[in-house]
Tab-separated table of C-alpha atoms and ligand atoms in Angstrom:
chain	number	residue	atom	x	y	z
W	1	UNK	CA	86.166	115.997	86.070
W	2	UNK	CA	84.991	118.398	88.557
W	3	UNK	CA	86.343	119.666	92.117
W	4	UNK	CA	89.606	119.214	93.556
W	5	UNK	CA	91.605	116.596	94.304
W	6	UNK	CA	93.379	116.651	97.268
W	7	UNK	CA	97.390	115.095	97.979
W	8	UNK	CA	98.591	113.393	101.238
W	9	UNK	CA	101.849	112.962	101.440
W	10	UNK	CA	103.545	110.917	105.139
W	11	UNK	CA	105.817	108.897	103.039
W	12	UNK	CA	109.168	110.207	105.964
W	13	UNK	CA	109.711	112.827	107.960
W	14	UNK	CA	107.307	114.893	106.402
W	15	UNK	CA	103.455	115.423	106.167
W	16	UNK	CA	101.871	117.340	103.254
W	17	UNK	CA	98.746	118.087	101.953
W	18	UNK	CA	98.494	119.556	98.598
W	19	UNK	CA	95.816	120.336	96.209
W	20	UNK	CA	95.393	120.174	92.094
W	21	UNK	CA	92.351	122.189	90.865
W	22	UNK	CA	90.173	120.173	88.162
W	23	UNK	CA	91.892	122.052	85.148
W	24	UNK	CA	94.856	120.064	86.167
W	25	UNK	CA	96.558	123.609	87.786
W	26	UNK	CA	98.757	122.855	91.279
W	27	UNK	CA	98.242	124.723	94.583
W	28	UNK	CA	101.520	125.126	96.687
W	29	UNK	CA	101.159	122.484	99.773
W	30	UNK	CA	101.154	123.253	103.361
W	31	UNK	CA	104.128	121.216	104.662
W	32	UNK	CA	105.698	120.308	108.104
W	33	UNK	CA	108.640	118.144	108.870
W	34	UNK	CA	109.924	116.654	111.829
W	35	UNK	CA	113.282	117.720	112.622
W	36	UNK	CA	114.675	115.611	115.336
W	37	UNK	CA	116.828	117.211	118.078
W	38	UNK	CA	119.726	114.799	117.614
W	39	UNK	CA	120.011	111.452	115.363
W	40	UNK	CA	118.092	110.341	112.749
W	41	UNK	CA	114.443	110.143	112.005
W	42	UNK	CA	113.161	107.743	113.837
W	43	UNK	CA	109.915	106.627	112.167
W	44	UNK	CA	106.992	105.925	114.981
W	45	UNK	CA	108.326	109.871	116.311
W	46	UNK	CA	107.748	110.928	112.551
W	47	UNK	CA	104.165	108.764	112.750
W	48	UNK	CA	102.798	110.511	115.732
W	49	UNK	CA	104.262	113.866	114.519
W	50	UNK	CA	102.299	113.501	111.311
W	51	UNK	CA	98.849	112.367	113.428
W	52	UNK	CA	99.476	115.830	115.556
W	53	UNK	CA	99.731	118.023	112.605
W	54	UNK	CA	97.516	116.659	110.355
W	55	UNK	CA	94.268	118.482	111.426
W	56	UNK	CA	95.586	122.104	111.465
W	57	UNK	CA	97.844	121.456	108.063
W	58	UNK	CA	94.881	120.308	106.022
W	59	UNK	CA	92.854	123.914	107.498
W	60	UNK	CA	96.127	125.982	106.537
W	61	UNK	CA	95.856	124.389	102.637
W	62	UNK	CA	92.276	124.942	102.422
W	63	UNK	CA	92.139	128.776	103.979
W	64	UNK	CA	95.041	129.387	101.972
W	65	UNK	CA	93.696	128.403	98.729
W	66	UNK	CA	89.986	129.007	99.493
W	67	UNK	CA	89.132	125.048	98.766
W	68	UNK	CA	86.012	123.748	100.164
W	69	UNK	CA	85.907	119.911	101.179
W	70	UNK	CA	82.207	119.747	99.406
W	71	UNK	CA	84.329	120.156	95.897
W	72	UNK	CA	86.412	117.519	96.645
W	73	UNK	CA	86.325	115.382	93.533
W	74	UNK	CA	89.278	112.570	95.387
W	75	UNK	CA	91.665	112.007	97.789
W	76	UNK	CA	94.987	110.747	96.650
W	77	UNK	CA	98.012	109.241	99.320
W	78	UNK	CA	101.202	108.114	98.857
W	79	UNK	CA	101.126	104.807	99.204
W	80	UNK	CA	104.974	103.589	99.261
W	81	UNK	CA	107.413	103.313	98.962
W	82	UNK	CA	108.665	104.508	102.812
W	83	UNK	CA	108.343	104.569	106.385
W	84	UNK	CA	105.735	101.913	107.588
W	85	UNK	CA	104.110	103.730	110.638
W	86	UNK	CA	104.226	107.040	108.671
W	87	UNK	CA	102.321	105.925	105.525
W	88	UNK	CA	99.955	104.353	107.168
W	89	UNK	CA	98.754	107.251	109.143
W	90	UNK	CA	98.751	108.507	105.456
W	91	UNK	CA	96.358	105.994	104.265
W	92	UNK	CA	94.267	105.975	107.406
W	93	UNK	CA	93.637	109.671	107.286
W	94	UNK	CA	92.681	109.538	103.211
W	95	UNK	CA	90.305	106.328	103.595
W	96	UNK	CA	88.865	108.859	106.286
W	97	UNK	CA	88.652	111.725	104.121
W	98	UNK	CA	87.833	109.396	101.216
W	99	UNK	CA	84.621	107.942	103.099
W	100	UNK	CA	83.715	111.226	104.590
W	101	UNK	CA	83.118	113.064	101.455
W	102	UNK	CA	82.288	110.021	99.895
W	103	UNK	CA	84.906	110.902	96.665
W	104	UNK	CA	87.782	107.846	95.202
W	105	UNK	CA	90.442	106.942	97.179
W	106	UNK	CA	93.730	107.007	95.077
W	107	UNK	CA	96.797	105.339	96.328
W	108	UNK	CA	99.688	106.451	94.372
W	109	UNK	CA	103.538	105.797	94.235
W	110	UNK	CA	105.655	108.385	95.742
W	111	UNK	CA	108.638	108.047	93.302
W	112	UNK	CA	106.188	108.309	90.651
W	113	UNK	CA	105.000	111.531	91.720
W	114	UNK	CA	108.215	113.153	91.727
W	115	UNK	CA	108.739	112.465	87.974
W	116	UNK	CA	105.236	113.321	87.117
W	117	UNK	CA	105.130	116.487	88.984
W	118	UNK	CA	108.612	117.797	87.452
W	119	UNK	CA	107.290	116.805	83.676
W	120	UNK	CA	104.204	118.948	84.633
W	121	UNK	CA	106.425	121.697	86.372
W	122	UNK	CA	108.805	121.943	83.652
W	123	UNK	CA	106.986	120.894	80.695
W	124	UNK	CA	109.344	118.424	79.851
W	125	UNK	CA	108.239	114.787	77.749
W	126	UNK	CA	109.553	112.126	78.089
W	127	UNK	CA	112.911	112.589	80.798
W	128	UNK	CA	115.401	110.734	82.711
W	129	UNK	CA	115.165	111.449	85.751
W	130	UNK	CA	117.771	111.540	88.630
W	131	UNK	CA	116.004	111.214	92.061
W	132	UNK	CA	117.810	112.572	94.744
W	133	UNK	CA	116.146	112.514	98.046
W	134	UNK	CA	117.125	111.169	101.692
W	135	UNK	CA	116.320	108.018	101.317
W	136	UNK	CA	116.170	107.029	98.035
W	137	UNK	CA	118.437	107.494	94.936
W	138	UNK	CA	117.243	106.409	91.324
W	139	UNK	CA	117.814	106.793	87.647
W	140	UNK	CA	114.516	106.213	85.978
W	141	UNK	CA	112.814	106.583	82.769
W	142	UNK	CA	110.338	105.624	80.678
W	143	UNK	CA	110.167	102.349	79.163
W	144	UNK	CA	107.877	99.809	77.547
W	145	UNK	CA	104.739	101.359	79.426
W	146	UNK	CA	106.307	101.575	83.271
W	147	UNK	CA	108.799	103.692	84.948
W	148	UNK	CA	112.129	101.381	84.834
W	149	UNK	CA	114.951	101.768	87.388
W	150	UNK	CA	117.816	101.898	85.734
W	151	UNK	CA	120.409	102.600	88.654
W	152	UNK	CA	119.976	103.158	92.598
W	153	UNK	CA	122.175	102.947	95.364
W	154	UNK	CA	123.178	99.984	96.724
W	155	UNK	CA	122.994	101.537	100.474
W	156	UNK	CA	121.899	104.389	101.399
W	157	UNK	CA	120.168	106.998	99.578
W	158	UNK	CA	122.198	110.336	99.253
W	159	UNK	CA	120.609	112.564	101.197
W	160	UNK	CA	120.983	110.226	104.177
W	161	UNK	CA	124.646	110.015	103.403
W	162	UNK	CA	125.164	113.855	103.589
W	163	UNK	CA	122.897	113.847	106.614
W	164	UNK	CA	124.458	111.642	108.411
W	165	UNK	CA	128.518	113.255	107.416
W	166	UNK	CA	126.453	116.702	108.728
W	167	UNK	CA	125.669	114.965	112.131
W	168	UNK	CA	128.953	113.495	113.188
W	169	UNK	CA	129.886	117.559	112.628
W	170	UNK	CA	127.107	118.722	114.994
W	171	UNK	CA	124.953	119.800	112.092
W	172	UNK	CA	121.065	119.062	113.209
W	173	UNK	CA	118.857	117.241	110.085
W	174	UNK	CA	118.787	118.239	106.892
W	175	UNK	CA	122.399	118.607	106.522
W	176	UNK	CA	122.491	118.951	103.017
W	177	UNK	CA	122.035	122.668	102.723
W	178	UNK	CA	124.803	123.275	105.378
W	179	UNK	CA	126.869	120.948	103.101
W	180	UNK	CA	126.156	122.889	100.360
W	181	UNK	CA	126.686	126.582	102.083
W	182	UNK	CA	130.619	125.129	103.205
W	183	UNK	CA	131.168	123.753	100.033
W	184	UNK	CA	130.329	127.137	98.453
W	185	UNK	CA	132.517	129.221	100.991
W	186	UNK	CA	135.317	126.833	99.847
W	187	UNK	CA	135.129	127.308	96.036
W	188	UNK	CA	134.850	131.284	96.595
W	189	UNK	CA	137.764	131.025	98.493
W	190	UNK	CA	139.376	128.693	96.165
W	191	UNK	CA	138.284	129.528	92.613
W	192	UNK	CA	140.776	127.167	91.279
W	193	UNK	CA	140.113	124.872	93.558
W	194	UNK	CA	141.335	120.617	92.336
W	195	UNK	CA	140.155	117.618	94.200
W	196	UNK	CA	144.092	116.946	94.268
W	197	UNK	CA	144.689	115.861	97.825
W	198	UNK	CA	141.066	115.366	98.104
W	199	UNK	CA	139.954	112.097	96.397
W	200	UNK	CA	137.414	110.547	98.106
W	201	UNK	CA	135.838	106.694	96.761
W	202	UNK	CA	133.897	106.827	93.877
W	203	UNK	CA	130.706	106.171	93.964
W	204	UNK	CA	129.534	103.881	91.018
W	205	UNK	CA	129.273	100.275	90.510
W	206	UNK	CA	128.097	99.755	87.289
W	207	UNK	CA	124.924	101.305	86.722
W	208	UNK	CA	124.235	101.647	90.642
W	209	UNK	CA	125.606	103.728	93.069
W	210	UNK	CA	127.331	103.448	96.928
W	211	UNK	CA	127.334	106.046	99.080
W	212	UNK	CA	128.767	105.030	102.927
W	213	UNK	CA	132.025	104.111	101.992
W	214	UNK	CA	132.129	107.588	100.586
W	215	UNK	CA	130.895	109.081	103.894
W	216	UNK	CA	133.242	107.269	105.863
W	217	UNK	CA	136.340	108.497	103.834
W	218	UNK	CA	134.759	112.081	103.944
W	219	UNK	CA	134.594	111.612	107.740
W	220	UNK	CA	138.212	110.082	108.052
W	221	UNK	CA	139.547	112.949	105.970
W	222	UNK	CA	138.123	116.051	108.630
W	223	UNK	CA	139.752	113.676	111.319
W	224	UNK	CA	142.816	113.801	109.800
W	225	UNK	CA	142.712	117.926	109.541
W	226	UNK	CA	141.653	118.778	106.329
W	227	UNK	CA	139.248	122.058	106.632
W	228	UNK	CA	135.751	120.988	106.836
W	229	UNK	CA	134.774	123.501	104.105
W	230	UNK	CA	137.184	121.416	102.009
W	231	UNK	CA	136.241	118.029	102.654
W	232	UNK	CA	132.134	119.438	102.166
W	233	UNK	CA	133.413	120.360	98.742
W	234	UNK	CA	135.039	117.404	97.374
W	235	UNK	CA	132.393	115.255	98.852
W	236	UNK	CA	129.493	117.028	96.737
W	237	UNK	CA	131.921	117.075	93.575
W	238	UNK	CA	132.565	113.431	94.021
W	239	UNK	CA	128.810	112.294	95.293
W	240	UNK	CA	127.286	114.381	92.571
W	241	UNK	CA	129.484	113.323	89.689
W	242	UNK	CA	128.618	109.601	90.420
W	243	UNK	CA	124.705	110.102	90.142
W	244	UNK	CA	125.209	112.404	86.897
W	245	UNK	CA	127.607	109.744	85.110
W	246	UNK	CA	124.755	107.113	85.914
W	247	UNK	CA	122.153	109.563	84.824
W	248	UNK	CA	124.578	110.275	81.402
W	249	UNK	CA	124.463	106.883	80.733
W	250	UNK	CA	121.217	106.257	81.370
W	251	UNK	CA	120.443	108.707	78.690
W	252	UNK	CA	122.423	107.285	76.408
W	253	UNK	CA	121.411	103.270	76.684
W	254	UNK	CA	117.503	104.829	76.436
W	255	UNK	CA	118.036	107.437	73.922
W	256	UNK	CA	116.809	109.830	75.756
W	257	UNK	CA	117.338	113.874	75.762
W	258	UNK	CA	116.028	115.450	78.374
W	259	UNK	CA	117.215	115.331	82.415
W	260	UNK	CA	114.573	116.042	85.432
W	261	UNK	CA	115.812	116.278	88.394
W	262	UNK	CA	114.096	115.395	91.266
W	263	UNK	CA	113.915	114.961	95.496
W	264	UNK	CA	115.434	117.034	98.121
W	265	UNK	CA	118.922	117.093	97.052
W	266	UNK	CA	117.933	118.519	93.705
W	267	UNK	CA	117.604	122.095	95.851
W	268	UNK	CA	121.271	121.692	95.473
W	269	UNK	CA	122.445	124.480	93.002
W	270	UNK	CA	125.469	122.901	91.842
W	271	UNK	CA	124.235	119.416	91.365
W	272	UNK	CA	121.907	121.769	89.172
W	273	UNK	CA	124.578	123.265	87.486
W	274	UNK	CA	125.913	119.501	86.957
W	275	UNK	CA	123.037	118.307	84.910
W	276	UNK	CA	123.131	121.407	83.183
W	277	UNK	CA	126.917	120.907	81.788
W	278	UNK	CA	126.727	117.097	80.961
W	279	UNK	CA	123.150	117.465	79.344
W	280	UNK	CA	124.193	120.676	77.245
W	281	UNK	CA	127.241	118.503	76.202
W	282	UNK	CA	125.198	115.930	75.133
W	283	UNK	CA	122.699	118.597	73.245
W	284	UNK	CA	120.092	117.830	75.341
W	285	UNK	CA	118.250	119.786	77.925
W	286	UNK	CA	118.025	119.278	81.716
W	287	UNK	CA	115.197	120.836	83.938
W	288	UNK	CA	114.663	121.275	87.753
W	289	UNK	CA	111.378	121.912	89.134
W	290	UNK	CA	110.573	124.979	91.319
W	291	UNK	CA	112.843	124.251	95.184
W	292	UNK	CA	108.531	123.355	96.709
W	293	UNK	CA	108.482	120.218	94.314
W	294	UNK	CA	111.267	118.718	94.781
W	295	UNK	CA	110.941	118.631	98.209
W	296	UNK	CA	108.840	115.901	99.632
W	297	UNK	CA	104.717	117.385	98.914
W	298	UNK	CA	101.286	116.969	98.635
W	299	UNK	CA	100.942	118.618	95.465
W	300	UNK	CA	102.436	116.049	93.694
W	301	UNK	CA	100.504	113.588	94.904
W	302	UNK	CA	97.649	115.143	94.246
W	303	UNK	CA	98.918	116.027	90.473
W	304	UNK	CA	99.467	112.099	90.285
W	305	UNK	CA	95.997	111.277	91.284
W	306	UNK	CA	94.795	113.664	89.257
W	307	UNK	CA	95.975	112.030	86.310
W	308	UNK	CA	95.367	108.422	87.806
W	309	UNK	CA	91.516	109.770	88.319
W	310	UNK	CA	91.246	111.141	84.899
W	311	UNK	CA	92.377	107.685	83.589
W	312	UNK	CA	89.520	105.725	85.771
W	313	UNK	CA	91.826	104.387	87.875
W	314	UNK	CA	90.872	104.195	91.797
W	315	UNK	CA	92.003	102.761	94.642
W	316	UNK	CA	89.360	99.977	96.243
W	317	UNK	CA	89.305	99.966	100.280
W	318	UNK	CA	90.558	96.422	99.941
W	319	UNK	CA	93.412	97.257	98.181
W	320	UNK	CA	94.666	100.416	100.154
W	321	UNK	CA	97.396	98.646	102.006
W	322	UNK	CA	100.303	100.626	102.405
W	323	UNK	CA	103.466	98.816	100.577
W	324	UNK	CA	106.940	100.364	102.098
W	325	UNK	CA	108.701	98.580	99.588
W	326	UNK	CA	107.234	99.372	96.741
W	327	UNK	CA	108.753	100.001	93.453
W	328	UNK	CA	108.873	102.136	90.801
W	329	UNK	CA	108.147	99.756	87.896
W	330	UNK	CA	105.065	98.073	89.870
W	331	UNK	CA	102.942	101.616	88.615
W	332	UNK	CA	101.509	100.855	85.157
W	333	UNK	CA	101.407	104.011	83.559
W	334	UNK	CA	97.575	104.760	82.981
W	335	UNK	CA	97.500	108.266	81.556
O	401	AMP	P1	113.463	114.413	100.587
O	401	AMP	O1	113.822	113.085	101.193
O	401	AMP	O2	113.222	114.344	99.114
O	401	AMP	O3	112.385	115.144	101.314
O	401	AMP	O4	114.732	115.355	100.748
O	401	AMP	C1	115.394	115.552	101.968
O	401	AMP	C2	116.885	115.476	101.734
O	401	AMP	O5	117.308	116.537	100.876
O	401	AMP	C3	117.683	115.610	103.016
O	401	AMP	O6	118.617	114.549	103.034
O	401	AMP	C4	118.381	116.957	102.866
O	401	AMP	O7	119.645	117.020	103.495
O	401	AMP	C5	118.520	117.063	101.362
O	401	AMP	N1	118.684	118.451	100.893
O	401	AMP	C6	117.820	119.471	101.008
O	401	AMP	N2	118.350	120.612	100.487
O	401	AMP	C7	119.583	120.285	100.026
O	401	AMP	C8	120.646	121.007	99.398
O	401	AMP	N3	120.544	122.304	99.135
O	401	AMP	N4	121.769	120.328	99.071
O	401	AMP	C9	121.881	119.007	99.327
O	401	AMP	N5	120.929	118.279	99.935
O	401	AMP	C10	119.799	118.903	100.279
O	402	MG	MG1	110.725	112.022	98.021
C-alpha cells in the first residue's frame, strides 16, 4: 500500500488525529481534550469542542510530521464504542475527508485499537490485556478469531470512579494522576505502610468488576478523618488489585503469558508495577505501551486501519453509522 493513513479519534472527551506511514511506522498524534471547569464530561460540550478543534489539530499533525493530504492512502475513525454526539462528529469529519481525497473510509473499534496499538508498541503476540480507561474497564484476549471480553465492570469504568472520588475533593478532571501523586506522598511517608484500618470493598464479582461501592466507602472514609493521602492510597491498592486478579485469571483460564496494559489509567506507575509482580510470578511477561498510547489517540486508530486496509477491509458509506455500544467481540479479526 502506498501513502498514509490517517486516525480520528472523538470516541470522549478527546479529539485526535494521528497518522501511520505505509511501512506500518506510527507518528505521535496531535491531541486535545476537553477539561470541564466543574463536573463531568458532558458529551454535546465534548461534541462541539471536538467540531472547534478539529481544523487546526489536523494542520498541527500534518506540519508536524510533514504529511501531505494528496498521499493519503485512507481515513480511519473510531467508530464505537462511546459518546454518541462525539463519534459522530468523528465519522462526519472522516466521510468528509474520505470523499474529499477520494481514499477508503475505515470505521474501526476503539477498544480494538488499544490492544492492537500496544502489541505493535511493545512487540508483544498474543496478550491479555487489561483496559483501563475512564469509561471502560475490560479483560480481553484473543480467542477463536475475535477479541473476547472476559471481565468488565459492572458500573462504572475505573477511571470514572477515581474521577469522580477526585471531584467531591475539589480535584478538576482527570483525577487520576492527582490520585496517584497523594497516594505516592503516602507510601514515602509510610514505607511500611498496611491497608490495616483501611479496607475498603473489594472490587470483584466473579470475573467482573464494581467500582462505586468502592468510591463511596473511599469517600465515607475522608469524611470520617482519615488523611486524604491515605485513603488515595488504599483506594489504588484495592481498585488495582481487583482488575489484576481478573486479569491473573484471565491468563490462566486462556493460557496465556503475556499482559498489555492499556487506556488512561495504565499511565499509572504502580498499577504498572502491579502487572509486573503478578505476571513475573506467573513467569510471564507484562508490557505497557509508551504514556501517548495509552491515552485516548489517533495513532492507534490509524495503526488499526492500517491493518484493516492491508486486509481489504473498508468501510462502505452505508455502513458508517456510528455504534456507541459497540463491542469488542463484534470486530472479526481480519489481519
Ligand atoms: P482514557 O479514557 O483512556 O482517555 O483515560 C482517561 C482516564 O485515565 C481518566 O479517568 C484519568 O483520570 C485516568 N488517568 C490518567 N492518568 C492516570 C494516572 N496516572 N493514574 C490513574 N489514572 C489516570
Ligand atoms: Mg480509550
Amino acid at each position: 500500500m502506498d501513502g498514509w493513513v490517517l486516525g480520528l479519534e472523538s470516541t470522549a472527551h478527546t479529539l485526535s488525529f494521528g497518522a501511520v506511514r505505509s511501512d506500518g511506522s506510527t507518528l505521535p498524534a496531535a491531541i486535545d481534550a476537553i477539561r470541564p471547569r466543574e463536573g463531568g464530561i458532558h458529551p454535546r460540550e465534548a461534541a462541539d469542542h471536538h467540531r472547534d478543534v478539529a481544523q487546526s489539530l489536523l494542520s498541527n499533525l500534518l506540519e508536524r510530521h510533514g504529511l501531505s493530504m494528496s498521499d493519503l492512502a485512507g481515513v480511519a475513525y473510531s467508530q464505537g464504542p462511546g459518546m454518541g454526539p462525539c463519534l459522530q462528529v468523528g465519522a462526519g469529519i472522516a466521510r468528509a475527508l474520505s470523499a474529499a481525497h477520494d481514499v477508503p473510509l475505515i470505521g474501526v473499534n476503539h477498544c480494538v485499537a488499544h490492544i492492537e496499538i500496544g502489541r505493535w508498541e511493545c512487540d508483544c503476540d498474543d496478550p491479555v490485556l487489561l483496559y483501563v480507561s475512564g469509561g471502560n474497564t475490560q479483560v480481553i484476549t484473543r480467542l477463536a478469531g475475535k477479541y473476547r471480553v472476559l471481565g468488565e465492570t459492572l458500573d462504572i469504568g475505573i477511571g470514572n470512579m477515581l474521577d469522580k472520588f477526585a471531584r467531591k475533593f475539589g480535584h478538576p478532571f482527570p483525577g487520576g494522576p492527582v490520585i496517584e501523586q497523594h497516594a505516592s506522598a503516602y507510601i514515602e511517608a509510610n514505607p511500611n505502610a498496611s491497608l490495616k484500618g483501611l479496607e475498603l470493598p473489594y472490587a470483584v464479582r466473579g470475573m467482573d468488576m464494581a467500582f462505586s461501592g468502592l468510591m463511596t466507602a473511599a469517600v465515607a472514609m475522608v469524611h470520617r478523618g482519615v488523611p486524604f493521602d491515605a485513603v488515595c492510597w488504599s483506594l489504588q491498592e484495592h481498585a488495582f488489585a481487583a482488575c489484576v486478579e481478573v486479569a491473573e485469571r484471565a491468563m490462566a483460564h486462556a493460557g496465556k503469558h503475556e499482559l498489555l496494559l492499556g487506556g488512561g489509567v495504565a499511565c499509572n506507575q504502580r498499577l504498572r508495577n502491579m502487572c509486573d509482580t503478578m505476571a513475573v510470578e506467573r513467569e510471564g511477561t507484562s508490557h505497557a505501551p509508551p504514556r501517548m498510547y495509552c491515552i485516548d489517540n489517533g495513532t492507534m486508530i490509524a495503526q488499526l486501519g492500517w491493518l484493516e486496509l492491508n486486509a481489504g477491509r473498508t468501510t462502505p458509506y452505508h455502513a458508517s453509522a456510528v455504534d456507541p455500544g459497540l463491542r469488542t467481540d463484534a470486530t472479526p479479526i481480519v489481519w
